[in-house]
CSV table of C-alpha atoms in Angstrom, one decimal:
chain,number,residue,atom,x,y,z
A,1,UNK,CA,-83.6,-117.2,78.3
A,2,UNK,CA,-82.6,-113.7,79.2
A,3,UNK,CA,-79.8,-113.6,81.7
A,4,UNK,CA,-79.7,-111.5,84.1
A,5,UNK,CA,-77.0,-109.7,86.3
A,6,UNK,CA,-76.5,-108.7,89.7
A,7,UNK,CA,-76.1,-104.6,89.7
A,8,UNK,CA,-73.9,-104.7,92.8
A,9,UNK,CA,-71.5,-107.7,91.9
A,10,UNK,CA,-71.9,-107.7,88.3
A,11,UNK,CA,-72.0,-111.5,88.3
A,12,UNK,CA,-75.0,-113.9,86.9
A,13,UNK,CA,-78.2,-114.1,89.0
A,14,UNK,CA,-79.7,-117.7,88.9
A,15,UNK,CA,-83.2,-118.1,87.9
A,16,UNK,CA,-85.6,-118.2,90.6
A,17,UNK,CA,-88.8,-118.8,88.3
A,18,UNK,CA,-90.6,-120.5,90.9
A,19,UNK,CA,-90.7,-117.3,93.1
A,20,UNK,CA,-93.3,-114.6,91.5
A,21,UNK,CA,-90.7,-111.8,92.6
A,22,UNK,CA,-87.7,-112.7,89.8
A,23,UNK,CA,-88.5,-110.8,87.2
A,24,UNK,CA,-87.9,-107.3,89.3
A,25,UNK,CA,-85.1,-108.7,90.7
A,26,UNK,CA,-81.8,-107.2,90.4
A,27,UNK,CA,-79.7,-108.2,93.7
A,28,UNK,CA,-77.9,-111.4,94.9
A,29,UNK,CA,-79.6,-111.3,98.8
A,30,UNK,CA,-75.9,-111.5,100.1
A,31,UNK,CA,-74.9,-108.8,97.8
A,32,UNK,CA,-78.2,-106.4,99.2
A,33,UNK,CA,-77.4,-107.3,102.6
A,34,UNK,CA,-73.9,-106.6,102.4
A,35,UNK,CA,-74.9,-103.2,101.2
A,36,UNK,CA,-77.5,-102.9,104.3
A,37,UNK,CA,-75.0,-103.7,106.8
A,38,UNK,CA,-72.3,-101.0,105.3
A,39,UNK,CA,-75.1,-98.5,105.3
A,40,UNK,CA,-75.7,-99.2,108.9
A,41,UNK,CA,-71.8,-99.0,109.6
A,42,UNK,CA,-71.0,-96.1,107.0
A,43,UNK,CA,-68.9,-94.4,109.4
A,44,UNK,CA,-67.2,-96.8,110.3
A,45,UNK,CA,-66.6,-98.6,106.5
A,46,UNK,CA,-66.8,-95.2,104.6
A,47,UNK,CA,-62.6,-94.5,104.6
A,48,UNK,CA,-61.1,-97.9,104.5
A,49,UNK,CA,-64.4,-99.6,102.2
A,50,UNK,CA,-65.2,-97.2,99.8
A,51,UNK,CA,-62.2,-94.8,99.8
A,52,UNK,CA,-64.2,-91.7,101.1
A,53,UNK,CA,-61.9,-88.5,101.9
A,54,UNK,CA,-62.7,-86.7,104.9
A,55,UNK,CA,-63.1,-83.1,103.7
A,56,UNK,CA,-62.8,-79.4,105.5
A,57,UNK,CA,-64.4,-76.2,103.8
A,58,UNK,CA,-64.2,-78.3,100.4
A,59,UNK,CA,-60.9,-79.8,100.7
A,60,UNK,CA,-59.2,-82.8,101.6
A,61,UNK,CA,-58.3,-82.8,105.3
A,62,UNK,CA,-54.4,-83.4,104.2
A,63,UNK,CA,-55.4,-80.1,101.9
A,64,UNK,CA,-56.6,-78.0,105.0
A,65,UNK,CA,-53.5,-79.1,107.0
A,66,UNK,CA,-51.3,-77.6,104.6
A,67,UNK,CA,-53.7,-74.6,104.3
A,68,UNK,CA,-53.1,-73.7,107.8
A,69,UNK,CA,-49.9,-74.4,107.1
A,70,UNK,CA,-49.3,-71.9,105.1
A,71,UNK,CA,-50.8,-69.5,107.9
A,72,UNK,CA,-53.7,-69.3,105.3
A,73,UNK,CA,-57.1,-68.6,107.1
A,74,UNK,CA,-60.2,-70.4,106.8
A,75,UNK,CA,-63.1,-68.0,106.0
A,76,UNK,CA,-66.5,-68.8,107.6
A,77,UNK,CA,-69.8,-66.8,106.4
A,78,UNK,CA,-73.2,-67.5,107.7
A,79,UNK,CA,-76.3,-66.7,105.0
């Protein structure tokens, strides 16, 4: 039997071969729906979560701090 793995988790999916939907399936459900709800709530999950930076003109915001700082300027063109 080819065993199959969850692409989120990385752990074994057990065989559902009564439902006509396992061959394409790739997810635990809790796994997919714990992806669904951090979607919903990326903003709010996206810094602690997933270890997102919050960035400013292509820089960390810790970055732009020190830029101005430095009495650097920011540069703004429009195209």
């Amino acid at each position: 039997m080819n065993e199959k793995f969850c692409k989120i988790c990385g752990k074994a999916l057990r065989p559902l071969l009564k439902n006509p939907d396992w061959d394409g399936r790739q997810y635990h459900v809790t796994c997919y729906n714990e992806i669904i709800k951090d979607l919903n709530n990326f903003n709010k999950v996206a810094y602690t979560k997933y270890n997102y930076k919050r960035k400013v003109a292509g820089m960390t915001l810790e970055e732009a701090k020190q830029h101005l700082a430095d009495d650097k300027p920011f540069i703004i063109t429009f195209d």
